[in-house]
Amino acid sequence: MAKKQLDPEITPLYRALHSDRYARQDTIARIEKLTNRQLIVYEANLWSERSSLGEQDIQPFGDLLSRIPPNADIDLLLQTPGGDIDAAEKIVYMCREIAKGFRVIVPEYAKSAGTLIALASDEVIMGIASELGPIDAQLSGPGPGGASFQTSAQSFIDEFEKMKEEVDKSGTLSPAYWPLLEGLNLGFIRMCRNLMKRSEKFAAKWLEKYMFKGKPKAAKKLAKKLCNVKEWLSHGVVIDADQARDELKINVLKLEQNDELWKEIWYLHCCYGVLFRRTPISKIYQSSSVSLPMRTL
């Protein structure tokens, strides 16, 4: 295993206490040597309630990028359940501002807004355990018994349109719908429609600018397809490397399990999984020179 030169400002005891961190950073350095690219890592603890991507991620990303030289080729190792679309686009802007080339590495799970970030890259690196997902906008709210639930904005609009059709046909509204419509206002319906358009426009914009450059029709078609809840039925459905590459025509580099680069990527990803199981950390941002763990409050 390649050894990193000891920083004279770091004492042996400090290094020993943070040995896991330095082991991960040594692995990042090995991956950079294999790819000849700068690697930054954003790993979210999927078992944490604070794993969603959001505005709180912007400053740590700024730190990750602060030591990247201008016009460098950047790889982003991304593990996220998704989250805020606006924050996802801000991260894309930040990476694209610095990077000459931008790839996203998905060791296991880059869903929803994570898939949007992947679509804004030049290439997505995936393996046997990697998955992307649909990008239809989601809404959270109270469900039966007070439990929280998540649903697609498109599904809500579809059901609302179905009610309208029934009223147009029969001239009356079934009493079964009354509790569902209580307190509903046009502003909420408009918000649902805007969220749907926002996600689709995000994907089409960045696909057309980079991965599908010169193919605006193909970019819009893929964006629309990934937003179509009727196509996927579930927001959590798995889109693996083969389907992403062969069916959706996403620029995917699929690495086999015995590939040296994939071995290092998977090992690094497993290191973060062990970290999350042992500590109350919700997310970590890391590079060969930066390490920012965020603890669950």
Tab-separated table of C-alpha atoms in Angstrom, residues 26-284:
chain	number	residue	atom	x	y	z
A	26	ASP	CA	-4.389	7.202	0.768
A	27	THR	CA	-7.006	5.284	-1.264
A	28	ILE	CA	-8.185	8.533	-2.873
A	29	ALA	CA	-4.564	9.241	-3.842
A	30	ARG	CA	-4.249	5.765	-5.394
A	31	ILE	CA	-7.428	6.306	-7.421
A	32	GLU	CA	-6.100	9.669	-8.617
A	33	LYS	CA	-2.915	7.955	-9.726
A	34	LEU	CA	-4.927	5.392	-11.719
A	35	THR	CA	-7.131	8.020	-13.409
A	36	ASN	CA	-4.735	10.979	-13.556
A	37	ARG	CA	-7.678	13.087	-12.352
A	38	GLN	CA	-8.628	14.924	-9.141
A	39	LEU	CA	-11.068	12.964	-6.962
A	40	ILE	CA	-13.555	14.521	-4.543
A	41	VAL	CA	-15.979	12.475	-2.450
A	42	TYR	CA	-19.518	13.194	-1.254
A	43	GLU	CA	-20.910	10.240	0.686
A	44	ALA	CA	-24.203	10.441	2.576
A	45	ASN	CA	-25.148	8.010	5.327
A	46	LEU	CA	-28.334	6.463	3.951
A	47	TRP	CA	-29.266	5.274	7.465
A	48	SER	CA	-29.308	8.855	8.750
A	49	GLU	CA	-32.381	11.090	8.773
A	50	ARG	CA	-30.103	13.944	7.677
A	51	SER	CA	-28.764	12.286	4.546
A	52	SER	CA	-30.681	14.396	2.003
A	53	LEU	CA	-28.771	16.734	-0.266
A	54	GLY	CA	-29.439	20.403	0.505
A	55	GLU	CA	-28.086	23.914	0.960
A	56	GLN	CA	-26.012	22.728	3.926
A	57	ASP	CA	-23.786	20.912	1.410
A	58	ILE	CA	-22.672	24.016	-0.486
A	59	GLN	CA	-19.972	25.291	1.909
A	60	PRO	CA	-18.314	21.859	2.327
A	61	PHE	CA	-18.278	21.468	-1.454
A	62	GLY	CA	-16.602	24.861	-1.654
A	63	ASP	CA	-13.877	23.559	0.653
A	64	LEU	CA	-13.447	20.406	-1.433
A	65	LEU	CA	-12.993	22.477	-4.571
A	66	SER	CA	-10.767	25.127	-2.975
A	67	ARG	CA	-7.604	23.067	-3.497
A	68	ILE	CA	-8.439	21.881	-7.003
A	69	PRO	CA	-6.374	23.720	-9.646
A	70	PRO	CA	-8.337	25.511	-12.404
A	71	ASN	CA	-9.091	23.468	-15.546
A	72	ALA	CA	-8.443	20.171	-13.799
A	73	ASP	CA	-10.266	16.979	-14.691
A	74	ILE	CA	-12.506	16.181	-11.719
A	75	ASP	CA	-14.137	12.950	-10.602
A	76	LEU	CA	-16.944	13.174	-8.039
A	77	LEU	CA	-17.598	9.973	-6.112
A	78	LEU	CA	-21.291	10.356	-5.258
A	79	GLN	CA	-23.469	8.450	-2.785
A	80	THR	CA	-26.819	10.146	-2.070
A	81	PRO	CA	-30.556	9.424	-1.795
A	82	GLY	CA	-31.238	12.780	-3.469
A	83	GLY	CA	-32.738	15.952	-2.094
A	84	ASP	CA	-33.096	19.598	-3.100
A	85	ILE	CA	-32.909	20.244	-6.857
A	86	ASP	CA	-31.619	23.804	-6.459
A	87	ALA	CA	-28.751	22.658	-4.219
A	88	ALA	CA	-27.908	19.921	-6.728
A	89	GLU	CA	-27.651	22.461	-9.533
A	90	LYS	CA	-25.525	24.773	-7.386
A	91	ILE	CA	-23.074	21.889	-6.873
A	92	VAL	CA	-23.014	21.271	-10.634
A	93	TYR	CA	-22.289	24.959	-11.291
A	94	MET	CA	-19.433	24.901	-8.763
A	95	CYS	CA	-17.830	21.769	-10.205
A	96	ARG	CA	-18.273	22.922	-13.783
A	97	GLU	CA	-16.783	26.348	-13.003
A	98	ILE	CA	-13.478	24.713	-12.069
A	99	ALA	CA	-13.396	21.476	-14.058
A	100	LYS	CA	-12.113	20.972	-17.560
A	101	GLY	CA	-13.695	17.528	-17.528
A	102	PHE	CA	-16.272	16.309	-15.012
A	103	ARG	CA	-17.174	12.688	-14.300
A	104	VAL	CA	-19.474	11.236	-11.654
A	105	ILE	CA	-18.585	7.917	-10.032
A	106	VAL	CA	-21.555	6.023	-8.592
A	107	PRO	CA	-20.314	3.186	-6.380
A	108	GLU	CA	-23.811	2.246	-5.252
A	109	TYR	CA	-26.586	4.831	-4.983
A	110	ALA	CA	-27.154	8.193	-6.715
A	111	LYS	CA	-30.897	8.698	-6.794
A	112	SER	CA	-33.236	11.559	-7.710
A	113	ALA	CA	-31.194	14.790	-7.387
A	114	GLY	CA	-28.090	12.572	-7.369
A	115	THR	CA	-29.104	11.272	-10.800
A	116	LEU	CA	-29.538	14.881	-11.941
A	117	ILE	CA	-25.932	15.620	-10.922
A	118	ALA	CA	-24.797	12.526	-12.828
A	119	LEU	CA	-26.679	13.680	-15.947
A	120	ALA	CA	-24.743	16.968	-15.799
A	121	SER	CA	-21.400	15.143	-16.095
A	122	ASP	CA	-19.446	14.118	-19.179
A	123	GLU	CA	-19.463	10.447	-18.151
A	124	VAL	CA	-20.867	8.294	-15.364
A	125	ILE	CA	-18.725	5.485	-13.976
A	126	MET	CA	-20.781	2.565	-12.650
A	127	GLY	CA	-20.284	-1.033	-11.549
A	128	ILE	CA	-22.243	-4.073	-10.477
A	129	ALA	CA	-23.862	-2.374	-7.449
A	130	SER	CA	-24.438	1.055	-8.991
A	131	GLU	CA	-27.861	2.544	-9.570
A	132	LEU	CA	-29.449	5.718	-10.830
A	133	GLY	CA	-33.160	6.482	-10.672
A	134	PRO	CA	-36.082	8.549	-11.981
A	135	ILE	CA	-35.943	12.313	-11.483
A	136	ASP	CA	-39.649	13.113	-11.005
A	137	ALA	CA	-40.116	15.768	-8.317
A	138	GLN	CA	-41.205	14.474	-4.907
A	139	LEU	CA	-43.438	15.918	-2.194
A	140	SER	CA	-43.358	14.991	1.485
A	141	GLY	CA	-46.284	15.244	3.843
A	142	PRO	CA	-48.349	13.619	6.579
A	143	GLY	CA	-50.020	10.342	5.683
A	144	PRO	CA	-52.563	8.078	7.378
A	145	GLY	CA	-52.093	7.934	11.140
A	146	GLY	CA	-49.762	10.926	11.071
A	147	ALA	CA	-46.873	9.035	9.489
A	148	SER	CA	-44.859	10.952	6.905
A	149	PHE	CA	-44.901	9.843	3.296
A	150	GLN	CA	-43.409	10.853	-0.027
A	151	THR	CA	-45.234	11.035	-3.336
A	152	SER	CA	-44.578	12.255	-6.849
A	153	ALA	CA	-45.839	15.705	-7.810
A	154	GLN	CA	-46.845	14.140	-11.122
A	155	SER	CA	-48.911	11.465	-9.346
A	156	PHE	CA	-50.784	14.147	-7.422
A	157	ILE	CA	-51.557	16.096	-10.592
A	158	ASP	CA	-52.656	12.894	-12.356
A	159	GLU	CA	-55.096	12.076	-9.550
A	160	PHE	CA	-56.383	15.656	-9.512
A	161	GLU	CA	-57.009	15.488	-13.269
A	162	LYS	CA	-58.791	12.164	-12.802
A	163	MET	CA	-61.170	13.768	-10.292
A	164	LYS	CA	-61.870	16.601	-12.733
A	165	GLU	CA	-62.683	14.123	-15.503
A	166	GLU	CA	-65.132	12.279	-13.260
A	167	VAL	CA	-66.867	15.539	-12.349
A	168	ASP	CA	-67.051	16.539	-16.033
A	169	LYS	CA	-68.645	13.204	-16.891
A	170	SER	CA	-71.064	12.800	-13.981
A	171	GLY	CA	-71.638	16.399	-12.968
A	172	THR	CA	-70.968	15.537	-9.302
A	173	LEU	CA	-67.981	14.878	-7.067
A	174	SER	CA	-67.885	11.624	-5.119
A	175	PRO	CA	-67.977	12.207	-1.325
A	176	ALA	CA	-64.901	9.953	-1.127
A	177	TYR	CA	-62.840	12.809	-2.593
A	178	TRP	CA	-63.987	15.483	-0.144
A	179	PRO	CA	-61.341	14.802	2.557
A	180	LEU	CA	-58.612	14.751	-0.092
A	181	LEU	CA	-59.611	18.151	-1.470
A	182	GLU	CA	-60.168	19.844	1.865
A	183	GLY	CA	-57.819	22.796	2.214
A	184	LEU	CA	-56.402	22.309	-1.281
A	185	ASN	CA	-55.598	25.537	-3.126
A	186	LEU	CA	-54.582	26.433	-6.660
A	187	GLY	CA	-51.170	27.588	-5.444
A	188	PHE	CA	-50.299	24.053	-4.369
A	189	ILE	CA	-51.351	22.629	-7.735
A	190	ARG	CA	-49.262	25.277	-9.500
A	191	MET	CA	-46.296	24.394	-7.266
A	192	CYS	CA	-46.599	20.725	-8.281
A	193	ARG	CA	-46.583	21.648	-11.956
A	194	ASN	CA	-43.577	23.934	-11.477
A	195	LEU	CA	-41.633	21.239	-9.634
A	196	MET	CA	-42.254	18.817	-12.487
A	197	LYS	CA	-41.029	21.325	-15.056
A	198	ARG	CA	-38.009	22.270	-12.903
A	199	SER	CA	-36.624	18.752	-12.795
A	200	GLU	CA	-37.168	18.148	-16.500
A	201	LYS	CA	-35.580	21.466	-17.491
A	202	PHE	CA	-32.566	20.796	-15.228
A	203	ALA	CA	-31.873	17.466	-16.920
A	204	ALA	CA	-32.455	18.706	-20.470
A	205	LYS	CA	-30.292	21.810	-19.964
A	206	TRP	CA	-27.200	20.004	-18.691
A	207	LEU	CA	-27.549	16.984	-20.987
A	208	GLU	CA	-27.681	19.275	-23.995
A	209	LYS	CA	-24.702	21.281	-22.772
A	210	TYR	CA	-22.378	18.323	-22.168
A	211	MET	CA	-23.273	14.627	-22.425
A	212	PHE	CA	-25.729	15.084	-25.348
A	213	LYS	CA	-24.023	18.118	-26.852
A	214	GLY	CA	-25.438	18.841	-30.304
A	215	LYS	CA	-28.418	16.548	-29.643
A	216	PRO	CA	-31.127	18.797	-28.155
A	217	LYS	CA	-33.993	16.478	-29.126
A	218	ALA	CA	-32.302	13.480	-27.484
A	219	ALA	CA	-31.607	15.532	-24.342
A	220	LYS	CA	-35.239	16.633	-24.017
A	221	LYS	CA	-36.497	13.122	-24.741
A	222	LEU	CA	-34.369	11.538	-22.009
A	223	ALA	CA	-35.274	14.260	-19.501
A	224	LYS	CA	-38.977	13.746	-20.179
A	225	LYS	CA	-38.637	9.974	-19.930
A	226	LEU	CA	-36.839	10.086	-16.569
A	227	CYS	CA	-39.535	12.447	-15.203
A	228	ASN	CA	-42.419	10.235	-16.309
A	229	VAL	CA	-43.722	8.467	-13.199
A	230	LYS	CA	-46.008	6.304	-15.370
A	231	GLU	CA	-42.902	4.900	-17.043
A	232	TRP	CA	-41.179	3.903	-13.789
A	233	LEU	CA	-44.100	3.478	-11.331
A	234	SER	CA	-41.753	3.845	-8.340
A	235	HIS	CA	-39.324	6.677	-7.566
A	236	GLY	CA	-36.956	4.127	-6.045
A	237	VAL	CA	-36.772	1.832	-9.073
A	238	VAL	CA	-33.252	0.672	-9.960
A	239	ILE	CA	-31.665	1.899	-13.179
A	240	ASP	CA	-28.475	-0.118	-13.411
A	241	ALA	CA	-25.418	0.470	-15.581
A	242	ASP	CA	-26.624	-1.665	-18.493
A	243	GLN	CA	-30.049	-0.030	-18.684
A	244	ALA	CA	-28.581	3.445	-18.270
A	245	ARG	CA	-26.065	2.837	-21.059
A	246	ASP	CA	-27.948	0.608	-23.517
A	247	GLU	CA	-31.564	1.731	-23.161
A	248	LEU	CA	-31.310	5.347	-22.001
A	249	LYS	CA	-28.084	6.084	-23.926
A	250	ILE	CA	-26.461	7.775	-20.933
A	251	ASN	CA	-22.685	7.967	-21.345
A	252	VAL	CA	-21.807	5.200	-18.862
A	253	LEU	CA	-18.446	3.546	-18.361
A	254	LYS	CA	-19.206	0.222	-16.692
A	255	LEU	CA	-16.283	-1.258	-14.775
A	256	GLU	CA	-16.093	-4.972	-14.085
A	257	GLN	CA	-15.509	-6.275	-10.576
A	258	ASN	CA	-11.942	-7.337	-11.341
A	259	ASP	CA	-11.032	-3.940	-12.801
A	260	GLU	CA	-8.270	-2.353	-10.698
A	261	LEU	CA	-10.000	1.040	-10.621
A	262	TRP	CA	-13.317	-0.468	-9.556
A	263	LYS	CA	-11.620	-2.449	-6.783
A	264	GLU	CA	-10.228	0.776	-5.332
A	265	ILE	CA	-13.563	2.621	-5.746
A	266	TRP	CA	-15.508	-0.162	-4.046
A	267	TYR	CA	-12.981	-0.458	-1.229
A	268	LEU	CA	-13.195	3.295	-0.591
A	269	HIS	CA	-16.994	3.149	-0.617
A	270	CYS	CA	-16.939	0.254	1.869
A	271	CYS	CA	-14.682	2.311	4.154
A	272	TYR	CA	-17.352	5.006	4.316
A	273	GLY	CA	-20.017	2.397	5.020
A	274	VAL	CA	-17.994	1.144	8.002
A	275	LEU	CA	-17.516	4.738	9.197
A	276	PHE	CA	-21.273	5.397	9.099
A	277	ARG	CA	-22.042	2.218	11.016
A	278	ARG	CA	-19.573	3.091	13.786
A	279	THR	CA	-20.159	6.829	14.206
A	280	PRO	CA	-23.047	9.361	14.240
A	281	ILE	CA	-21.891	10.923	10.966
A	282	SER	CA	-24.582	11.849	8.440
A	283	LYS	CA	-22.281	12.885	5.574
A	284	ILE	CA	-18.642	13.192	4.706
